[in-house]
Every structure is written in structure tokens, then in C-alpha cells.
Coordinates of C-alpha atoms and ligand atoms in Angstrom, one line a residue:
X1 CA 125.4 163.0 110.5
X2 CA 127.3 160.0 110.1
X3 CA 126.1 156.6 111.9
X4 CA 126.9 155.7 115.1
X5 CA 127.1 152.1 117.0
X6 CA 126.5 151.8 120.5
X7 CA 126.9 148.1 121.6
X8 CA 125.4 146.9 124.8
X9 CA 126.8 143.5 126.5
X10 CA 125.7 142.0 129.4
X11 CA 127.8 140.1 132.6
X12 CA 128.0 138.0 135.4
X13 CA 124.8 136.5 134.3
X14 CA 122.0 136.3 131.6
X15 CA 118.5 137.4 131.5
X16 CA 119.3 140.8 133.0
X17 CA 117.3 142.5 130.3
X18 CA 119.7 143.9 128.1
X19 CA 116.9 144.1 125.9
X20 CA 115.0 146.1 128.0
X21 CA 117.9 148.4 128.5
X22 CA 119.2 148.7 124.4
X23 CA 114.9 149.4 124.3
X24 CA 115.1 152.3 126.8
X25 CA 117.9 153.9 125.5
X26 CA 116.9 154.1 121.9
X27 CA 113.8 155.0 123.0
X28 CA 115.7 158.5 125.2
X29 CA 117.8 158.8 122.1
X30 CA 114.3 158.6 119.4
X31 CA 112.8 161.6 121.8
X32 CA 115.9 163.7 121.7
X33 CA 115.2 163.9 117.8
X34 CA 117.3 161.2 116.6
X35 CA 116.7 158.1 114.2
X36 CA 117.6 154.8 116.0
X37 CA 116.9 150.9 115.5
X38 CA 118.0 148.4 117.5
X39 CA 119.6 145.1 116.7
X40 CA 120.4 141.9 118.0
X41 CA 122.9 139.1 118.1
X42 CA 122.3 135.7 119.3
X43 CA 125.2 133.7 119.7
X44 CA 123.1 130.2 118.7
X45 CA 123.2 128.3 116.4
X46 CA 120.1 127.7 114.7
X47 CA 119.8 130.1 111.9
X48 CA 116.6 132.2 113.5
X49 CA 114.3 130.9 116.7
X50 CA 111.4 129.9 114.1
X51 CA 112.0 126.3 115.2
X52 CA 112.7 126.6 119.2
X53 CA 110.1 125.7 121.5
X54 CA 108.8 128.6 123.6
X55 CA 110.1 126.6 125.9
X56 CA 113.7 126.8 124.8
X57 CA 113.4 130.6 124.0
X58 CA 110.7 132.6 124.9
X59 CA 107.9 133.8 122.2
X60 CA 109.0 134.1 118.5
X61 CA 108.7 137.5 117.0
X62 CA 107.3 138.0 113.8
X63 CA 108.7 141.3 111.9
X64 CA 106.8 142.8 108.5
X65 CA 108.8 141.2 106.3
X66 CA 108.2 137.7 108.0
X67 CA 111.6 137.1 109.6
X68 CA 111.1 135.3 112.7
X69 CA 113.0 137.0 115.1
X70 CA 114.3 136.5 118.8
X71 CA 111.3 138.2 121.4
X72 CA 113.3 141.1 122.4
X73 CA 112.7 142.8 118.8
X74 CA 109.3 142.9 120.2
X75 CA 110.5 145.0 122.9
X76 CA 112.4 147.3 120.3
X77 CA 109.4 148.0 118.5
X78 CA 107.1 148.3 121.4
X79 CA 109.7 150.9 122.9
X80 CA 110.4 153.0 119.8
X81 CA 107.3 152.3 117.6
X82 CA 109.1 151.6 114.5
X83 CA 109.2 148.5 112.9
X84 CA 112.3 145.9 112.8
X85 CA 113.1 143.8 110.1
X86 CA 115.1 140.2 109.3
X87 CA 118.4 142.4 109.1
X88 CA 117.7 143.7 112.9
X89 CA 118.3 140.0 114.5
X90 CA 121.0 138.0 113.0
X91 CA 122.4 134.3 115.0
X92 CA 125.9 132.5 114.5
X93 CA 123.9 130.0 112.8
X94 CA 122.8 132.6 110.0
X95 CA 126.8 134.1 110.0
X96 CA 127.9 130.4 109.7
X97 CA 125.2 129.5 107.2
X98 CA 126.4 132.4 104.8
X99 CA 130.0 132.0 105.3
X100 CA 129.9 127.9 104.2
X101 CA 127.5 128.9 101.4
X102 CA 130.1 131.2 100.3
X103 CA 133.0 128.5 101.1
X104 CA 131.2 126.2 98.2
X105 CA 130.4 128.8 95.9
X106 CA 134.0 129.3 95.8
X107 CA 134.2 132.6 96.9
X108 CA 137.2 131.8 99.6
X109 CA 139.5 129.6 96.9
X110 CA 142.3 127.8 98.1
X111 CA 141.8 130.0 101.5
X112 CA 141.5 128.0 104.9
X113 CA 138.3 129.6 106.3
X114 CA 138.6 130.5 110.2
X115 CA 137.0 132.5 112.3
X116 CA 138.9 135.3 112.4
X117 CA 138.8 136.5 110.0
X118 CA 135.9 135.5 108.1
X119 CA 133.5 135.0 110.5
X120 CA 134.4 138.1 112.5
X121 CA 134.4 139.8 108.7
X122 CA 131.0 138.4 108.2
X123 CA 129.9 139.2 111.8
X124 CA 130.7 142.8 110.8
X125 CA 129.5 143.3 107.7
X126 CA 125.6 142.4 109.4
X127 CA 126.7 144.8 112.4
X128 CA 127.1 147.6 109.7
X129 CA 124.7 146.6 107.2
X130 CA 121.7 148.7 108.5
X131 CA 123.8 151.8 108.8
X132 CA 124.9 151.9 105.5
X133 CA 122.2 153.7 103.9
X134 CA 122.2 157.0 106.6
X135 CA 118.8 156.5 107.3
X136 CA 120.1 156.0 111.4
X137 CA 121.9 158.4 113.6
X138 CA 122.2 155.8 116.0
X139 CA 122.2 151.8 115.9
X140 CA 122.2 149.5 119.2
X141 CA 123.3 146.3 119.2
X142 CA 122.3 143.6 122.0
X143 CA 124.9 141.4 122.3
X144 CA 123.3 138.2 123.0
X145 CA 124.4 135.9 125.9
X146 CA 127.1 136.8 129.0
X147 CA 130.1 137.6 128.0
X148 CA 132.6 134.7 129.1
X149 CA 130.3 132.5 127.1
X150 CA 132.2 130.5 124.6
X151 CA 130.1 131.3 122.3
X152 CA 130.0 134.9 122.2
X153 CA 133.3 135.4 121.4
X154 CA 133.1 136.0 117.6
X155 CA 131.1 138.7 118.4
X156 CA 133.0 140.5 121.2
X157 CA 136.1 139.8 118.7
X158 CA 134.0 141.8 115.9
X159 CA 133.0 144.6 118.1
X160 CA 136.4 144.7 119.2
X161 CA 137.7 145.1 115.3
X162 CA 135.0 147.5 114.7
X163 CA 136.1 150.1 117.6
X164 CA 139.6 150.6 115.5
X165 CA 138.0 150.1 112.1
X166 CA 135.3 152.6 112.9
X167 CA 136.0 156.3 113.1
X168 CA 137.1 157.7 116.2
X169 CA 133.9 158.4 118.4
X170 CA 131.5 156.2 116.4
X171 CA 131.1 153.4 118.3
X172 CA 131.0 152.3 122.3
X173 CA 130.0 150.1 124.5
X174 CA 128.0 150.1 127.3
X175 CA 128.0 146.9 129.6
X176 CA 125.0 146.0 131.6
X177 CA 125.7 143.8 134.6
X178 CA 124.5 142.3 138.3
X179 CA 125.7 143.9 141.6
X180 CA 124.0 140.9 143.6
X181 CA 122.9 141.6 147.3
X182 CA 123.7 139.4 150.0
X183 CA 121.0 139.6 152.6
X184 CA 123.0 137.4 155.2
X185 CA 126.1 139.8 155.1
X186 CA 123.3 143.2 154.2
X187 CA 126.0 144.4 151.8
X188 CA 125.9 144.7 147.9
X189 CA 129.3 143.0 145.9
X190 CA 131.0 144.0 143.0
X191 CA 133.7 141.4 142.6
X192 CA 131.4 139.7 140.2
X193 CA 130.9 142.8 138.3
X194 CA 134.7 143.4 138.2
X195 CA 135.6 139.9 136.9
X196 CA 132.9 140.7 134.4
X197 CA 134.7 143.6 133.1
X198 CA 138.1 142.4 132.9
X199 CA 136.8 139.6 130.9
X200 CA 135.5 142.4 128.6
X201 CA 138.8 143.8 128.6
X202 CA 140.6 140.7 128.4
X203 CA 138.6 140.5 125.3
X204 CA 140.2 144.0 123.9
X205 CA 136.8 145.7 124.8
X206 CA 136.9 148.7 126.5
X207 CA 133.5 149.3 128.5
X208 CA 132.3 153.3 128.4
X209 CA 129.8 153.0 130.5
X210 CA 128.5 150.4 132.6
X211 CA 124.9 149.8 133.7
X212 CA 124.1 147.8 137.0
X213 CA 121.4 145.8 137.7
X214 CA 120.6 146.3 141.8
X215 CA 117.7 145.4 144.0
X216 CA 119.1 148.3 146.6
X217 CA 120.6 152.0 145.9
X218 CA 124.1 151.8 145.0
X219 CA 125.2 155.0 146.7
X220 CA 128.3 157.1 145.4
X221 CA 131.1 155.1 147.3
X222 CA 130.0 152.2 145.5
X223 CA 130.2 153.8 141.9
X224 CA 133.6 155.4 142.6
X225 CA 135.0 151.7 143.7
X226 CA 132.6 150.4 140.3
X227 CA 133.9 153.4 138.2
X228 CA 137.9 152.6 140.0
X229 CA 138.5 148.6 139.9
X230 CA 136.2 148.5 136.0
X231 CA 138.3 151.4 134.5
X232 CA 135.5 153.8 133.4
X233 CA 135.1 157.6 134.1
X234 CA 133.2 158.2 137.6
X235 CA 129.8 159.5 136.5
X236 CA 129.8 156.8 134.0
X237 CA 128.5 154.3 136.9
X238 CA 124.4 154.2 135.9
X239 CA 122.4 152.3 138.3
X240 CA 119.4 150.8 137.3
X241 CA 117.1 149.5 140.0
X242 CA 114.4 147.1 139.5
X243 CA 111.3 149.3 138.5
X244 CA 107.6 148.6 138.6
X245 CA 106.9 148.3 135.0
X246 CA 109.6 148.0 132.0
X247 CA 107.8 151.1 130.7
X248 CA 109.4 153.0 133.8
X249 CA 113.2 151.9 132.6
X250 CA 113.7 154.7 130.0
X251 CA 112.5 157.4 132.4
X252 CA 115.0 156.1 135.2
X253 CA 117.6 155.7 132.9
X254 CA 117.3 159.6 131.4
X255 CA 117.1 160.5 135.5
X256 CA 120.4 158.4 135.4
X257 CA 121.9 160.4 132.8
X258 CA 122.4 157.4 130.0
X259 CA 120.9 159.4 127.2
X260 CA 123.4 162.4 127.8
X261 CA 126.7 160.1 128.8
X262 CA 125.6 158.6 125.2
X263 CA 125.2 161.5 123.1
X264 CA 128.0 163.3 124.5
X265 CA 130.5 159.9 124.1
X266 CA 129.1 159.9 120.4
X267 CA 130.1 163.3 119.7
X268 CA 126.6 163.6 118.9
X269 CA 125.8 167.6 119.4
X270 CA 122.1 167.0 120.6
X271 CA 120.8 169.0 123.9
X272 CA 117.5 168.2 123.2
X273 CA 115.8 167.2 126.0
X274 CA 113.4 164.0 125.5
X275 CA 110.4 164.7 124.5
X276 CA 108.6 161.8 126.3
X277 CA 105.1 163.2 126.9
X278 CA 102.8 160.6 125.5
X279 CA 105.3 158.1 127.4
X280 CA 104.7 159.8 130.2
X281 CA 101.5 159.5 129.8
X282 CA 100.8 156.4 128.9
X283 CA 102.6 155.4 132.3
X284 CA 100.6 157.6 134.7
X285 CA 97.6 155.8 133.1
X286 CA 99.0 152.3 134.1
X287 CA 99.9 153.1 137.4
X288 CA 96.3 154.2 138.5
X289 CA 94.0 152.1 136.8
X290 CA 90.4 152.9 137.9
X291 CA 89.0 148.9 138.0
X292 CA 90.3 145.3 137.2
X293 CA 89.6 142.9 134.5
X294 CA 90.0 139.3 134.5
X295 CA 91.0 137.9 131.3
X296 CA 92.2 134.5 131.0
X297 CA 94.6 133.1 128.9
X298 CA 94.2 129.7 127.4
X299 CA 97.4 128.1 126.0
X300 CA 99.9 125.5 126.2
X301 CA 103.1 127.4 126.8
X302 CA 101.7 128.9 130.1
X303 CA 104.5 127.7 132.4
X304 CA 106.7 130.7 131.0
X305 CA 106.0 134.0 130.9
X306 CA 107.7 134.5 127.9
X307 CA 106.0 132.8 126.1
X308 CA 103.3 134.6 125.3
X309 CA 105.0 138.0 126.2
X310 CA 103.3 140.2 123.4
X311 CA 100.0 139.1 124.2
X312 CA 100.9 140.0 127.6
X313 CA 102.0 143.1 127.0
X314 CA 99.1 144.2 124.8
X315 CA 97.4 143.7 127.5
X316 CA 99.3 146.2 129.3
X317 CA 98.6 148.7 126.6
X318 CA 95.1 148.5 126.1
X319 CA 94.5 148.0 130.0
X320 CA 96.6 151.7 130.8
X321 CA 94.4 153.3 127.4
X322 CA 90.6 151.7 128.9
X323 CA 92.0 153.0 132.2
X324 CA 91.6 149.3 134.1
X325 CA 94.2 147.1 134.9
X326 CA 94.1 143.7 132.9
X327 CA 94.8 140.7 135.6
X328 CA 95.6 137.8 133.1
X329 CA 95.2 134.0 134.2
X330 CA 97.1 131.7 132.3
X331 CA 95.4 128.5 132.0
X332 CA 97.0 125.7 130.6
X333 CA 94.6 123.9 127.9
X334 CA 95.5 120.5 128.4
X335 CA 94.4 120.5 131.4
X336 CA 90.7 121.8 130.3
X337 CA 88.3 119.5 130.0
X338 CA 84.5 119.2 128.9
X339 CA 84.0 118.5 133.6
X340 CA 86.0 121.2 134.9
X341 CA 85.9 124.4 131.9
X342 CA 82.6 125.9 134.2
X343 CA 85.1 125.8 136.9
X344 CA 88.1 126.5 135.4
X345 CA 86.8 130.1 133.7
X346 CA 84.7 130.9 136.6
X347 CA 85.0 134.4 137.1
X348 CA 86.7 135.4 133.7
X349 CA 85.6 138.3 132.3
X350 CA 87.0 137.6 129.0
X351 CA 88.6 134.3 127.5
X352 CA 92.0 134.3 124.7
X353 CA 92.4 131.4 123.0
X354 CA 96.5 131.6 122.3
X355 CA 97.8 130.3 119.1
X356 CA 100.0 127.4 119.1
X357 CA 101.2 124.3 117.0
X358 CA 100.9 120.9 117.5
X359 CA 97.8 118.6 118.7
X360 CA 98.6 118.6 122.8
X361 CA 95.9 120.8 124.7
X362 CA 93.5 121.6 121.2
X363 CA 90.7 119.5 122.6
X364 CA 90.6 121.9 125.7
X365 CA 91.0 125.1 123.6
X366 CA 88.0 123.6 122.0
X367 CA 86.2 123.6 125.4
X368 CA 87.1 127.0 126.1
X369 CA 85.7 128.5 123.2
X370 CA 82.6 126.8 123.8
X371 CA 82.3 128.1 127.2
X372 CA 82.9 131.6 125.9
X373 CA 80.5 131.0 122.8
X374 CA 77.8 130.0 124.5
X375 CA 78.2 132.5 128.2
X376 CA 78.1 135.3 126.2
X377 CA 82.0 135.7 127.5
X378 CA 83.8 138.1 125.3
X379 CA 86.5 136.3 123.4
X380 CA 89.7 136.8 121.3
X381 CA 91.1 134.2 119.1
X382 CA 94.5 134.6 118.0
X383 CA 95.8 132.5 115.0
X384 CA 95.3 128.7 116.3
X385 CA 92.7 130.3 118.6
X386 CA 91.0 131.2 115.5
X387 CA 91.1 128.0 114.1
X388 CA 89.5 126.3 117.0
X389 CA 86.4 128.5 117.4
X390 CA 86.0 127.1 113.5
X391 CA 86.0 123.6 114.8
X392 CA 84.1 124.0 118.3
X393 CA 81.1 125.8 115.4
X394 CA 81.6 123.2 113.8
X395 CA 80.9 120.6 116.2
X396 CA 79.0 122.3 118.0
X397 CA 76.5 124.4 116.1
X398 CA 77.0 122.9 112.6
X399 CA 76.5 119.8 114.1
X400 CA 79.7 118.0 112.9
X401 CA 81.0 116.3 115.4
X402 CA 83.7 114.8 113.2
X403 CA 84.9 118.4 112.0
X404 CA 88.5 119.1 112.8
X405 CA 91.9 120.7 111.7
X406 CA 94.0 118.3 109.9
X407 CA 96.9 119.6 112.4
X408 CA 94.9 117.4 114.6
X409 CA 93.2 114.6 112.7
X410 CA 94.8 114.2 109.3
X411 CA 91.4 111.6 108.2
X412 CA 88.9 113.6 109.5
X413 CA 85.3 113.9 107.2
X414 CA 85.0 117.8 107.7
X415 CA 88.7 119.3 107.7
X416 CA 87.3 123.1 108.1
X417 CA 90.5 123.7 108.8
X418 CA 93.3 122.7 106.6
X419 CA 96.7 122.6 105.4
X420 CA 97.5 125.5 102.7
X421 CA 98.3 124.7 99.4
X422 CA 101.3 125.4 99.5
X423 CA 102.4 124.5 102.4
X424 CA 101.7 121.0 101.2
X425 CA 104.6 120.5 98.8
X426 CA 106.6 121.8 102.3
X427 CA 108.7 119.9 104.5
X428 CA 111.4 121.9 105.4
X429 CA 110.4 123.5 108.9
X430 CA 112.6 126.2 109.2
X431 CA 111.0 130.0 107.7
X432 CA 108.4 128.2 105.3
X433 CA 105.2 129.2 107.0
X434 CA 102.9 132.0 106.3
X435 CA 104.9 134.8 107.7
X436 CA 104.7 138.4 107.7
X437 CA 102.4 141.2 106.7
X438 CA 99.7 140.4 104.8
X439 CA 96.7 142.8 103.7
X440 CA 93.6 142.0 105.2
X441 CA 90.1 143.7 103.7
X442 CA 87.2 144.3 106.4
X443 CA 83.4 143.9 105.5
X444 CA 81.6 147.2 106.5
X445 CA 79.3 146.7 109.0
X446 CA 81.1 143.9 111.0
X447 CA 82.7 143.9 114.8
X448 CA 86.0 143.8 112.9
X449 CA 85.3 146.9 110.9
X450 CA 83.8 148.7 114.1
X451 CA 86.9 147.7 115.5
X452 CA 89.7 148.9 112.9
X453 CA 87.3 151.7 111.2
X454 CA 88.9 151.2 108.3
X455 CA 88.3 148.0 105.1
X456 CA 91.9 147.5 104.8
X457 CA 94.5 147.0 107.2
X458 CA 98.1 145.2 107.6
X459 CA 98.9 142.3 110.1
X460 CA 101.5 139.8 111.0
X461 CA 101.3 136.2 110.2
X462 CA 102.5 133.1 111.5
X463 CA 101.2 130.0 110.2
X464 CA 100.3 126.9 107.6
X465 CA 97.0 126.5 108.2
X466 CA 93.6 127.7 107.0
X467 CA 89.9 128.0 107.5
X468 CA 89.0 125.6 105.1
X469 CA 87.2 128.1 102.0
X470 CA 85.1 125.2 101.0
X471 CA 82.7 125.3 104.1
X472 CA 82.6 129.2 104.3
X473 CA 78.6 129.2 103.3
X474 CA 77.7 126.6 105.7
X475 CA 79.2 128.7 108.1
X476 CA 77.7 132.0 107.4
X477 CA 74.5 130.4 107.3
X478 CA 74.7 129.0 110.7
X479 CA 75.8 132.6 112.0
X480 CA 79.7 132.2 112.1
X481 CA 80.8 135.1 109.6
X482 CA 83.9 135.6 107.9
X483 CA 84.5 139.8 108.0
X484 CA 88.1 139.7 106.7
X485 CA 89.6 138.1 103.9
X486 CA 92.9 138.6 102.0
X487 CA 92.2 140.6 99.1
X488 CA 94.6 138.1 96.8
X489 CA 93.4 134.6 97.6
X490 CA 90.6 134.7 99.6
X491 CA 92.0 132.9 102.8
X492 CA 89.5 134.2 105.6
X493 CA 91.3 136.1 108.3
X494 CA 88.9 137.0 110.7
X495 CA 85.6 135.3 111.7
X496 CA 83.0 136.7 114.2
X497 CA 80.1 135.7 115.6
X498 CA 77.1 138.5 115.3
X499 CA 74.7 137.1 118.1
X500 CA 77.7 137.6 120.2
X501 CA 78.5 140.9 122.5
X502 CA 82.1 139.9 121.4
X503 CA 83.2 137.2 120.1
X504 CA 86.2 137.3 117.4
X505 CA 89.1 135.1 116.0
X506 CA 91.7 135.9 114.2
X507 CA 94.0 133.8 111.9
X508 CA 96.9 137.0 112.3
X509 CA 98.8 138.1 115.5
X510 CA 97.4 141.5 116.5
X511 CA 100.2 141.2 119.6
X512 CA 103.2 141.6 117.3
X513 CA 102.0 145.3 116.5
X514 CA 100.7 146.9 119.9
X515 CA 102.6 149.4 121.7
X516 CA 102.2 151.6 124.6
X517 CA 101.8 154.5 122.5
X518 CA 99.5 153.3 119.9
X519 CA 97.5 150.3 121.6
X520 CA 96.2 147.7 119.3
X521 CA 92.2 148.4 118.4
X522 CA 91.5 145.0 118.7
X523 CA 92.8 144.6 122.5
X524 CA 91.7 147.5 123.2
X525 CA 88.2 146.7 121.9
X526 CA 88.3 143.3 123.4
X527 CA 89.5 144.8 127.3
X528 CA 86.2 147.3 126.4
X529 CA 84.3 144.4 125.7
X530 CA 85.2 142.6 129.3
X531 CA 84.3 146.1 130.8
X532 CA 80.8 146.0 129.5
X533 CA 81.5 149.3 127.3
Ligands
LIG601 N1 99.4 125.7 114.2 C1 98.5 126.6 113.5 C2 99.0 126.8 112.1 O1 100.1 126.5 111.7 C3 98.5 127.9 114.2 C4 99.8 128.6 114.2 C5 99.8 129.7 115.3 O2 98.9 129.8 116.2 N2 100.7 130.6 115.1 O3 98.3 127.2 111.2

């Protein structure tokens, strides 16, 4: 079968959760049988989100080959359970970027480079590129932004090249948009969703189907004017109410008919139904979880939920599989101190140290691990969690008071954590850390191997510093152990503590690879761990 292109825009305004949406219906299309990825296009302009504050942008996503990736890729893999790559999230700054390199190579000679068409041309090729080997049946693409948005244009221009350039019946597009609800007047409105959609049009873009975001039933009148005044087929009108849980959004959207509309637009000849058993599953566990755990979460980013959104969503996942529903409390580490910590975790049934970057809030990530260390709490470091359980040891047990990561004291007598080699000849910021999938080999007889059951395994990196190798006795001696290394260098990637019920840090991100389907042990082990199993 050849490849087919489903693009999804969004209107009227942003964070509707196109992501969410592309997600759910590759995920309908995956249990009908088919091979799917999902892809997405950000209209900014730095070249990937590796630099933005997750602030600015959310949590950055880390794929297997270390591309660092806008967070909704995250959703793609938790929703289909296949990995992404760097060639699933592509920016304008990374379709400007090659363009201009090509302008100096001389590739575009004595040719005035424009956006149409070489941008557009370059926009395509990347829309195209993972289809070109047949491994997919069907590829989404998230149009990042609203369309309107200056900025998006490039790309509705491409998509609109590619629905003429493309075989007829290999490519739609499916808009998502708001149907707000004005509580004053009790009614729902569609003018903004028909202003929406002729800007699509304006644009060249034909919508096939639209999806509407509603608070409140749309009823069939509604979708008939929606269907009428947008020029789509009646019956191609989906509504999509806000559910309980994101998990919930594929099964209201196959009830909605998406899956079908889609497959039978593509001139796909697939009447499987979805096979969305262990889905199904999965969400009748979440819904009816038999106790509550309190877990908190110690970063500096806490403000936005996004920020941390894999972490909060293993959660999810390993709360619906230990049948308990994981109540996380964010607490924001600058604001711990060595006075208030007692107070501040009071009540916690387990503590995560987040990872992060940058000196603001380490000192009370430092208290937090303390309290957890010494209370017997069971704890989860993650990356620059990790790291500071090495330095409250340190400073605490190993009786170093000076000890510290040179992130946060460049002079300091013990750095037992420290820059990498080679990230010291580095001082370009953008894509130079430690990224990606990295092997990782478990000592037998450790938490971590109880925890994996197995001596090697694969996880997702994100960083440029290290526990420091030279200390690594001093440490073992005193009881903090290092059960994971990288077979290849050495740089330790998990430490435990023994004496400990649980009490475990790791320089990877576990997060980036959990899914509802297939939890990640470690969470999993960890929510246990705050049950008392
Ligand atoms: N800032 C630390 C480093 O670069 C930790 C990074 C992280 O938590 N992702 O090593």
C-alpha cells in the first residue's frame, strides 16, 4: 500500500491539543492493523526546543537517537508505543537552517532564494521524507501553531502543494478547532470556527473533516450549520468533548467515527475494527484506583504543568498498573530550605528529585534528598536528581561539606560531580549534550537489577554532567553504590542506596520511555515502594 498523509491543523486558538488528537487517531488507525508515525511542525525558529526554557515551551523530549524534540512526540510515543526520531519533529528554524547552508554551498547559483519555492520545496521534502521508505501506511502531521499565524504559512502553503502533487486520495486534512461557550448568552458559537476555516481555505486548504473542541454536546443542528457555513460533508462534523483523561480521547474519537471517516477518505480498504483491548484496559484500571499515593515532586519548573509532563504521566501509568492513583505535589526547590523541608514533605509518601540545569533551587534539592535519605522515604532521582543525592552523600555521610557539582561551584575541593570530558572543549549550547540512548549494564543483585530483571537495558539521556568516577570507592565504602554503569566508558548511571527500602537515582530519564501500555519498571517500582509492597 502506498503512503498516505493525513495533516491536522488547528484554529481559532492554540493549545487545543492537536497533539493529543494526531496521538489518538494514529493510535485508532495502529489498532485497525496499520503502521503509523506521527510528525510535527513547529513554525519557530530556533532549530529544535533543546535551548527553550520549560518555561517558553513545555518539557523537551528526548527521542533514541538524541534529537531533542518538541513534548508532544512524547505523546506520540506514549499513544502508539513506537518510537520517534529527529526526522518526526522538524521547526522553520531547521528548514531555514538547511536551505541557507545550501544557498552557500552553492547549490541555488545565481537563483534568488524565496520562500516559495524553496522553502515550501524544503518544507516538503521533510513532510515526505519518512514515507519514502514504505515502512508507513499512514503519516500525521501536527501542524504547529493556529492557522492565521504569520508564521505558519510556509507550511499551510506546502500542504497546500502537496494535496495536487500527491496522488489523488493520499493526503487530507483534518482541522481541529474551538466552538467556545458563552455562559451569559447559554449558547455555543461557531463564527470563530467559520472564520477559522475560511482562513484555511483562503489559504487553498480544503478541510475534510473538522474536529471541535466543546465543553457542551454539539447536537446535530449545530454540525449541519458546522458541516454548511465550513464546506465539509455532514457526518464529517466530529465533536470532541473534554474527557477525563487524554487516554479516554482515542476511544471517544473511534465512538465519533474519526478512524472510519479517515480510512475511508484514504481509500484505505481497512474494516478492521480497533483492537484496543489492553487500552481498554489500562483505562478501566485508572479510573478505579483502589488507594492514593502522595508523591512529591521537587523541581524548579513547577509553575507549569508541562514542564515536567512525562514524569507526570509515568506517573499515570504506573499508578493505573499498581492499581492506586498517584496524587503528585509539585514543590518548588527554591523554596526548600534546611527550616521548612520537615514541613514541606510532611505527608509524602515518596519524594522525586526532577532533573534540571542551572544553580537556582540545587541547594533545596539537596535538602530534599536528605529528608528522604535519612526518613526512610522512598525516592527517585532523575538525571540532576541523581546528581544531588551524590552531593547531599557527600556532605552529608562522607563528611564533605565542601563536595559539590561544578554546575554549581566551579572551585569546589570535592567536584563528585563534574563536567564530562567532552563536554569541556563545548561551548556551543544547541544539541551538544549527552543525548539519546545509551546502554546501561546492571549489577546482579542490586534494587536496579530487581527493578529491570535484566543486566542490560537502553535509556534516554540528557545531560553534560557526571558522577565524578574518581570518588566512586569512597562512595561504595560509605554505602552509596553504583549498580549501573555504561559498558563503554564507565560513567555510573545509576546509584542506590542498600540500607534504604528505596532509595535510587538515576543519571537517564526513565519518563521519556513509559507508556500506558507498557509502564516504566522503575516507576512502577518506585509507586510499589510508596505503597509499602
Ligand atoms: N544539569 C545537569 C547536567 O547537565 C542535569 C541535566 C538534567 O537533569 N537533564 O548534567
Amino acid at each position: 500500500m502506498d503512503t498516505k498523509y493525513v495533516f491536522i491543523t488547528g484554529g481559532v486558538v492554540s493549545s487545543l491539543g492537536k497533539g493529543i488528537i494526531a496521538a489518538s487517531l494514529g493510535k485508532l488507525l495502529q489498532a485497525r492493523g496499520l503502521n503509523v508515525t506521527i510528525q510535527k511542525f513547529d513554525p519557530y525558529i530556533n532549530i529544535d526546543p533543546g535551548t527553550l526554557n520549560p518555561y517558553e515551551h513545555g518539557e523537551c523530549f528526548v527521542t533514541d537517537d538524541g534529537a531533542e524534540t518538541d513534548l508532544d512526540l512524547g505523546h506520540y510515543e506514549r499513544f502508539l508505543g513506537v518510537p520517534t526520531s529527529q526526522a518526526n519533529n522538524v521547526t522553520t528554524g531547521r528548514i531555514y537552517h538547511t536551505v541557507i547552508t545550501r544557498e552557500r554551498e552553492g547549490a541555488y547559483l545565481g537563483k534568488t532564494v524565496q520562500i516559495v519555492p524553496h522553502i515550501t520545496d524544503e518544507i516538503k521534502r521533510r513532510m515526505l521524507l519518512l514515507g519514502q521508505d514504505g515502512r508507513y501506511d499512514v503519516i500525521i502531521t501536527e501542524v504547529g501553531g493556529t492557522v492565521g499565524d504569520m508564521e505558519s504559512q510556509p507550511f499551510i502553503e506546502a500542504m497546500r502543494q502537496l494535496q495536487w502533487e500527491l496522488p489523488e486520495g493520499h493526503c487530507m486534512c483534518i482541522h481541529l478547532t474551538l466552538i467556545p461557550y458563552l455562559s451569559a448568552a447559554k449558547e455555543i458559537k461557531t463564527k470563530p470556527t467559520q472564520h477559522s476555516v475560511q482562513m484555511l481555505q483562503h489559504a487553498g486548504v480544503m478541510p475534510d473533516i473538522i474536529v471541535c473542541r466543546t465543553e457542551h454536546p454539539l447536537g446535530p443542528d449545530l454540525r449541519r450549520k458546522i458541516a454548511l457555513f465550513c464546506n465539509v460533508k455532514p457526518g464529517h462534523v466530529i465533536e470532541s468533548q473534554d474527557a477525563w483523561s487524554i487516554y479516554q480521547v482515542p476511544l471517544n474519537m473511534h465512538a465519533e467515527h474519526l478512524d472510519e471517516l479517515v480510512v475511508r477518505q484514504l481509500g484505505i480498504e481497512n474494516f478492521n475494527a480497533p483492537d484496543l483491548e489492553r487500552w481498554t484496559r489500562f483505562l478501566e484500571n485508572l479510573r478505579q484506583p483502589q488507594k492514593t499515593v502522595n508523591i512529591a515532586l521537587v523541581g524548579k519548573y513547577v509553575a507549569l504543568q508541562d514542564a515536567y509532563k512525562s514524569i507526570l504521566e509515568s506517573f499515570v501509568h504506573a499508578g493505573a498498573a499498581c492499581g492506586c492513583k498517584v496524587q503528585v505535589k509539585s514543590l518548588l526547590s527554591d523554596d526548600i530550605t534546611a527550616d521548612n523541608v520537615a514541613d514541606r514533605l510532611a505527608g509524602m509518601d515518596g519524594i522525586l528529585v526532577a532533573p534540571g540545569f542551572g544553580e537556582r533551587g540545587l541547594e533545596g534539592k539537596i535538602h530534599a534528598v536528605q529528608y528522604a535519605r535519612e526518613n526512610g522515604i522512598p525516592f527517585l532521582g532523575i538525571c540532576l536528581g541523581m546528581q544531588m543525592c551524590v552531593v547531599e552523600f557527600a556532605r552529608h555521610v562522607l563528611g564533605w561539606a565542601d563536595a559539590s557539582s561544578t554546575e554549581l561551584d566551579a572551585n569546589t575541593p570535592h567536584p563528585v560531580i563534574d563536567l564530562m570530558e567532552e563536554q569541556k572543549k563545548t561551548t556551543a549550547k544547541g544539541g551538544t549534550m549527552r543525548l539519546g540512548a545509551y546502554a546501561c549494564h546492571i549489577r546482579k543483585g542490586t534494587l536496579a537489577y530487581q527493578v529491570y530483571g535484566s543486566e542490560t537495558i537502553q535509556e534516554r539521556h540528557r545531560h553534560r554532567y557526571e558522577f565524578n568516577g574518581k570518588y566512586a570507592q569512597d562512595f561504595t565504602k560509605a554505602g552509596l553504590v553504583a549498580s549501573g554503569v555504561n559498558p563503554d566508558t564507565g560513567l555510573v548511571e545509576i546509584v542506590e542506596l542498600p540500607s534504604h527500602p528505596f532509595f535510587i537515582g538515576v543519571q537517564f530519564h526513565p519518563e521519556y520511555k513509559s507508556t500506558p501500555e507498557h509502564p516504566h519498571p522503575l516507576f512502577k517500582a518506585f509507586v510499589q515502594a510508596t505503597l509499602g509492597i
